[in-house]
Coordinates of C-alpha atoms in Angstrom, one line a residue:
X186 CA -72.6 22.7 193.0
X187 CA -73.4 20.1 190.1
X188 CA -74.1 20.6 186.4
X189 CA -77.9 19.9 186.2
X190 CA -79.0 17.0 184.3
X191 CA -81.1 18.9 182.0
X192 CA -77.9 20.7 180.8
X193 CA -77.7 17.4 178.3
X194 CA -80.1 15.6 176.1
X195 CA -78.4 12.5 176.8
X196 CA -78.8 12.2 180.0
X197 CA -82.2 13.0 180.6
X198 CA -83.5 10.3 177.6
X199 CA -82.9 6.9 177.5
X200 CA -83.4 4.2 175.0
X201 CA -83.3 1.0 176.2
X202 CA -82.9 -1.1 173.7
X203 CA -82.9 -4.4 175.1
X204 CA -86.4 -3.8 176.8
X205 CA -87.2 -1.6 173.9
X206 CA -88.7 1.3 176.1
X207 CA -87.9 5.2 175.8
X208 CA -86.9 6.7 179.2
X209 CA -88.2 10.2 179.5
X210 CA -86.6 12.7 182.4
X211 CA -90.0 14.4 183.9
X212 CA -88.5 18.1 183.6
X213 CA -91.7 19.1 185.6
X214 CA -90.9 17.5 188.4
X215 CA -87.3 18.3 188.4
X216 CA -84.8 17.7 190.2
X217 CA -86.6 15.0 191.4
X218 CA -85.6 12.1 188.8
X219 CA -88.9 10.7 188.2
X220 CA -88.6 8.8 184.2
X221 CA -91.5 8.2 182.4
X222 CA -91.5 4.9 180.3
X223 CA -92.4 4.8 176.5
X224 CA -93.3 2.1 175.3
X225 CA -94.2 2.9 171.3
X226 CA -94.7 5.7 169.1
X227 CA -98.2 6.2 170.2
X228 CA -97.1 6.9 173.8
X229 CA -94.4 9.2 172.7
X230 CA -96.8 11.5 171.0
X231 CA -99.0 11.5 173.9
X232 CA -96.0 12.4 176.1
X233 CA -95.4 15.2 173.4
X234 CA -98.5 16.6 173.2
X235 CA -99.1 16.4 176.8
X236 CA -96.3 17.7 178.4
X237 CA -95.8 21.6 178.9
X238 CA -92.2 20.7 180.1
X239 CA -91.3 18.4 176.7
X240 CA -91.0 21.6 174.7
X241 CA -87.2 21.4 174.8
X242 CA -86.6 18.0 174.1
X243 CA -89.7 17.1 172.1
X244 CA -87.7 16.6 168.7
X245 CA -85.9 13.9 169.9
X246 CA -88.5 12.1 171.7
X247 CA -90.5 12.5 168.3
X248 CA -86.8 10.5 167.3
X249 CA -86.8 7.7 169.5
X250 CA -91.0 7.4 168.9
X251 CA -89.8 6.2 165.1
X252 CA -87.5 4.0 166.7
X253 CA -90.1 1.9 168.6
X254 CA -92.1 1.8 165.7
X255 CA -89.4 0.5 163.7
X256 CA -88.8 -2.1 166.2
X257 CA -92.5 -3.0 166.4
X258 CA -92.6 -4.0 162.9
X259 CA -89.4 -5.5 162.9
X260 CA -90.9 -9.0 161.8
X261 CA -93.5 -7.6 159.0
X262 CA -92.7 -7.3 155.0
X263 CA -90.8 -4.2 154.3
X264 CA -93.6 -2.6 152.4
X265 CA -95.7 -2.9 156.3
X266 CA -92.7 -1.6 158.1
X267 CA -92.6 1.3 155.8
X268 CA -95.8 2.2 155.8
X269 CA -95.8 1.7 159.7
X270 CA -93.0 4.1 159.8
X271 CA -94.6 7.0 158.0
X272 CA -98.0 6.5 160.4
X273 CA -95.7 6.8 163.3
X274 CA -94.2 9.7 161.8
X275 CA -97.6 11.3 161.2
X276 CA -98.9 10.7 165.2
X277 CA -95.3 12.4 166.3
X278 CA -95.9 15.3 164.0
X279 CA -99.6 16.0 165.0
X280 CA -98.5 15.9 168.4
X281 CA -97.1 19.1 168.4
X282 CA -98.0 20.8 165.2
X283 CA -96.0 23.9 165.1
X284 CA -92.3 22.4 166.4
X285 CA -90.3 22.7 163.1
X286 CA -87.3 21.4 165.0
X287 CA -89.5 18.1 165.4
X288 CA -90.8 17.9 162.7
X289 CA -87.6 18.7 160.8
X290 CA -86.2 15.5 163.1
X291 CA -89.1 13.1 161.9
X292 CA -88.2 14.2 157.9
X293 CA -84.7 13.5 158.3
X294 CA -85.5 9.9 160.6
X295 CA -87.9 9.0 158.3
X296 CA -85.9 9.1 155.8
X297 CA -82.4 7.4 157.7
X298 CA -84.8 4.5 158.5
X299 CA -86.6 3.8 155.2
X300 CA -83.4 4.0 153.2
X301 CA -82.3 1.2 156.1
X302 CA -85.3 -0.8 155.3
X303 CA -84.7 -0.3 151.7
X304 CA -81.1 -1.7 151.9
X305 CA -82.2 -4.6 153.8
X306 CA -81.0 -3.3 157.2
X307 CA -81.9 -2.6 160.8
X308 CA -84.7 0.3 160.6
X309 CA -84.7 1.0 164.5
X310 CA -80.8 0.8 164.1
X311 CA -80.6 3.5 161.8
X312 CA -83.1 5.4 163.6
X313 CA -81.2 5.6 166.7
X314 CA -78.2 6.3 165.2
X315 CA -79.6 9.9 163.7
X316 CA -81.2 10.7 166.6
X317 CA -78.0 9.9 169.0
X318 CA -75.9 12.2 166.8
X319 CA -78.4 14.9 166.4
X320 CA -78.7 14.9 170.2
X321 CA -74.9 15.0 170.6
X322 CA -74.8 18.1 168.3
X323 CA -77.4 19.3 169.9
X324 CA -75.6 19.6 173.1
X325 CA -72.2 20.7 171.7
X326 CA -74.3 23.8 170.7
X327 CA -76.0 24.2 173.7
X328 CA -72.7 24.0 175.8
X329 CA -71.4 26.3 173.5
X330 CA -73.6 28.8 173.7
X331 CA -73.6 28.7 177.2
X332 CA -70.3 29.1 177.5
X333 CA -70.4 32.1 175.3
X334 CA -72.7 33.8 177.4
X335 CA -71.3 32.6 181.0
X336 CA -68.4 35.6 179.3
X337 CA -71.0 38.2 179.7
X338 CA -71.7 38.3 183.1
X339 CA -69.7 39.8 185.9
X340 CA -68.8 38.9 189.2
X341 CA -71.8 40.5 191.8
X342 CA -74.5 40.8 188.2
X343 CA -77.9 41.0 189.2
X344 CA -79.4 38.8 186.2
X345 CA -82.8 39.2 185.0
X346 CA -84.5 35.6 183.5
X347 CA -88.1 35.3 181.2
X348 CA -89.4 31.7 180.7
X349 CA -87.0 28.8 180.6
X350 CA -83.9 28.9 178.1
X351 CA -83.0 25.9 177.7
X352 CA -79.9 24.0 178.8
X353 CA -77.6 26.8 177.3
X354 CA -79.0 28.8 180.5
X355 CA -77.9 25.9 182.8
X356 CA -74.4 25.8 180.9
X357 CA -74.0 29.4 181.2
X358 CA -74.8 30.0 185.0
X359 CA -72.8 26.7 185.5
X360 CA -69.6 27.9 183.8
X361 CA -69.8 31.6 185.2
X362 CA -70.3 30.1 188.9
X363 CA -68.6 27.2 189.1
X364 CA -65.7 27.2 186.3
X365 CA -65.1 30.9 186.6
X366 CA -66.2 31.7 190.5
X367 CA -68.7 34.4 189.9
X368 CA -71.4 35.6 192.6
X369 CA -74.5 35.6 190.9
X370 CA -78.1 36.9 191.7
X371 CA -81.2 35.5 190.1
X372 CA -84.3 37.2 189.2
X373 CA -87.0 35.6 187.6
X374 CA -89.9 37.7 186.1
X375 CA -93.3 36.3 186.2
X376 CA -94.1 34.2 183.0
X377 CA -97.7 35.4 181.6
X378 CA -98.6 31.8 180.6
X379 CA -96.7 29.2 182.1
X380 CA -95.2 29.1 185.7
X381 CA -94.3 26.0 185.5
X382 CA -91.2 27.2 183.1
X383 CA -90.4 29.7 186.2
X384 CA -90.0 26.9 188.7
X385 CA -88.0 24.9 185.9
X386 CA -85.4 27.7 186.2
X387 CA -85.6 27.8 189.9
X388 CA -84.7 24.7 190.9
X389 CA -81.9 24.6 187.9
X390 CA -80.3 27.5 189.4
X391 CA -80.5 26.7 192.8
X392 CA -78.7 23.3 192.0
X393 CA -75.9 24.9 190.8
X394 CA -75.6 26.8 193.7
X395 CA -77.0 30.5 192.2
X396 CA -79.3 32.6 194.7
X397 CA -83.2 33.0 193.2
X398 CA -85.5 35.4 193.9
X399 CA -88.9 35.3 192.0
X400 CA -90.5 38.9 192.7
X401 CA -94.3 39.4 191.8
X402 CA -93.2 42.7 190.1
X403 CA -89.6 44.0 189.3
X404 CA -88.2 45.9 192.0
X405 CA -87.4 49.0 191.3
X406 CA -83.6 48.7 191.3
X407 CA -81.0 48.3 188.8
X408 CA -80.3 44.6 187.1
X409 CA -77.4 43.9 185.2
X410 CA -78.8 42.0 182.3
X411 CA -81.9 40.1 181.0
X412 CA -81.0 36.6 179.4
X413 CA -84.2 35.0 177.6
X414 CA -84.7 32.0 175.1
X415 CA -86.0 31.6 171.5
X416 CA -88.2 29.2 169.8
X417 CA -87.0 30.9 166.1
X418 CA -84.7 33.2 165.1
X419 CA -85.4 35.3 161.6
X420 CA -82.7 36.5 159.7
X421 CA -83.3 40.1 160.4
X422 CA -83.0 39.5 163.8
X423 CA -86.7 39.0 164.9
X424 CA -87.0 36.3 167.7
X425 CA -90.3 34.1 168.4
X426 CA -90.9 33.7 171.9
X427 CA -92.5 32.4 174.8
X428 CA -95.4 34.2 175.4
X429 CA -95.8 37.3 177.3
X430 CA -91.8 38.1 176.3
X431 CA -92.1 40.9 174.2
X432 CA -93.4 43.5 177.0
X433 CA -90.8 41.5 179.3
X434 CA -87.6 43.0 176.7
X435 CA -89.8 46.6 176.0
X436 CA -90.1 47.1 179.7
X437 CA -86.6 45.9 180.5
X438 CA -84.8 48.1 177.8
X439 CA -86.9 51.2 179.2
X440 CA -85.6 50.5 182.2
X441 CA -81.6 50.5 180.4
X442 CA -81.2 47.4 181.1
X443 CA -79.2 45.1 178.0
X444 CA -81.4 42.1 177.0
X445 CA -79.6 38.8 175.3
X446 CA -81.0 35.9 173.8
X447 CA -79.5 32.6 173.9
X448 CA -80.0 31.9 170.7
X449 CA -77.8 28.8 170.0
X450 CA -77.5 26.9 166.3
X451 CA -78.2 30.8 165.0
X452 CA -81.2 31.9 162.6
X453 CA -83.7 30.1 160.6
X454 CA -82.3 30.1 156.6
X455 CA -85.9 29.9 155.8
X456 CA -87.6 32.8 157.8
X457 CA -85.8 36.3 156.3
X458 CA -87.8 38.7 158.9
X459 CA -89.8 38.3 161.5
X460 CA -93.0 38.3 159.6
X461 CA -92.1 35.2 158.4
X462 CA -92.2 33.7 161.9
X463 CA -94.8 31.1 162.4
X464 CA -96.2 33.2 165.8
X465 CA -98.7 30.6 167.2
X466 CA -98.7 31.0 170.6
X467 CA -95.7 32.9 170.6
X468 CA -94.4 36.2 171.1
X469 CA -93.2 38.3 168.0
X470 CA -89.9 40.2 168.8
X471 CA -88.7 43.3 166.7
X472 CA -85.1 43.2 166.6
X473 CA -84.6 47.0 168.3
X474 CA -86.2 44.7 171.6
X475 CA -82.7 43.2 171.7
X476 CA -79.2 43.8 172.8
X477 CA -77.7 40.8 171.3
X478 CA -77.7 37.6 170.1
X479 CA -75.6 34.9 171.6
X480 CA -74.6 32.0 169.4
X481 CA -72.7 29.1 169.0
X482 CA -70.5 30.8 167.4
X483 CA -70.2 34.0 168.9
X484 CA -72.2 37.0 170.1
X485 CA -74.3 39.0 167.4
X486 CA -76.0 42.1 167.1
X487 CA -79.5 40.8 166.0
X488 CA -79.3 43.0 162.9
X489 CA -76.0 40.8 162.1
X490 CA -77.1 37.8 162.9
X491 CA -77.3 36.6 159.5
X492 CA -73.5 36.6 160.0
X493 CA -73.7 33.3 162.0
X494 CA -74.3 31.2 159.0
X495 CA -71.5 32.0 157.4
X496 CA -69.5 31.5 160.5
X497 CA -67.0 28.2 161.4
X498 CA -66.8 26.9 164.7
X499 CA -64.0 28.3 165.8
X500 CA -63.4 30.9 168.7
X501 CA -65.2 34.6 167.8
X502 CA -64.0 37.9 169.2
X503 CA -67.1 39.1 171.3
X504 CA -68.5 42.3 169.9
X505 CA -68.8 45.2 171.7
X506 CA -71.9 45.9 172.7
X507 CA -73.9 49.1 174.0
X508 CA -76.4 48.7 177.0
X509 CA -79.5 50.0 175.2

């Protein structure tokens, strides 16, 4: 039983920087480890945009795409690099339109490598430097989170999954198997647009060493819990999700059956409700959908959830929570 490579950022993108190529884990075709090779920005938005299975790390591709566009330009006048730099940061964004975690990363890189460029220094330095710590936070909080919610499952727990996660789902079926010895069952439900996510979480589990079935229907039989991911988190507790998740968590709860989100760095400061969730292609969750909301920081009701951003770091008593 190994801790899947996906469960990290770092390890499943590479910068290269002596070649000056991106090296891009294929999360379709995992676990195979089959990279793809990025050459420039151009061919990181293509990557992006093309990709079903990038949705996870796409923000930090979008990162290391403004890299290799500052190192492209590394030998024009400042004024051309700059310029260069906000094209790049234009492909990356129309790449993938509705990501606010990427385009959030291409503000913030943007501006790391034009203040570089302004102060005479390295622009691609500067831009791999943000991305390298965003990614690291990035998988503090996912390990976190996982962690968190390896605590809520039981030796023998018959676990419901919808759609893919993240690598907070790999943490937390690593820690409760491997770190903490629990006999697990996997169930995946049937994703209503993308199966590909379904296989994803497959071939994660099995790798760690977790049992999978993947019914065509529920069986009619009790689970012990449905865990499912989140693209945003509102403050009132209103999740946007993968498609087809919403009946997923009504049909589950009319069964009695708690449903948790793994919700990691915690709501969005600029989305109060769930009407002010950018749906998309996405799913629109009413908070009564779910049990609870697990967190870096601790487990939530989703009514409290607002809680989290006032919240440290440090260890959280686990609320008590009710199965409906």
């Amino acid at each position: 039983m190994t801790l899947p490579t996906i469960a990290r950022y770092a390890d499943s993108l590479r910068y290269d920087r002596e070649r000056g190529v991106l090296l891009a884990l294929d999360w379709a075709a995992y676990p195979d480890t089959r990279w793809a090779e990025l050459g420039d920005a151009e061919a990181v938005a293509r990557a992006i945009g093309s990709s079903a299975a990038a949705g996870w790390p796409a923000p930090y591709l979008a990162g290391y795409g403004l890299a290799l566009a500052a190192r492209a330009w590394a030998g024009r006048p400042s004024d051309a690099r700059r310029g260069m730099l906000i094209q790049a940061g234009e492909w990356l964004r129309r790449a993938r339109p509705a990501d606010r975690r990427l385009s959030a990363m291409v503000e913030q890189g943007l501006a790391r490598a034009d203040a570089a460029l302004l102060a005479g220094a390295d622009g691609e330095a500067a831009a791999l430097s943000f991305v390298a710590d965003a990614i690291g936070r990035a998988d503090r909080v996912a390990e976190r989170c996982g962690r968190i919610a390896a605590g809520l499952l039981d030796d023998g727990d018959r676990l419901l999954t919808y759609g893919f996660a993240g690598p907070a789902l790999a943490w937390m079926l690593f820690h409760a198997r491997e770190r903490e010895g629990k006999r697990l069952q996997l169930y995946i439900t049937h994703h209503a647009a993308d199966a590909t996510r379904d296989q994803l979480v497959a071939r994660l589990a099995s790798e760690i060493g977790v049992p999978v079935t993947m019914p065509d229907d529920l069986p009619n039989e009790q689970f012990s819990l449905l865990v499912c991911g989140a693209e945003r988190i509102a403050i009132d507790g209103g999740v946007a999700g993968e498609p087809g998740l919403a009946p997923a968590l009504d049909l589950a709860r009319s069964r009695g059956i708690p449903r948790y989100v793994l919700g990691y760095d915690g709501p969005d400061p600029a989305a109060p409700s769930g009407a002010d969730l950018a749906a998309g292609q996405s799913d629109l969750v009413a908070p009564e959908l779910i049990s609870a909301i697990v967190t870096s920081r601790g487990i939530y009701r989703p009514e409290m959830i607002a809680r989290h951003l006032g919240d440290g770091d440090a260890p959280l008593d686990v609320i008590s929570l009710s199965p409906s």
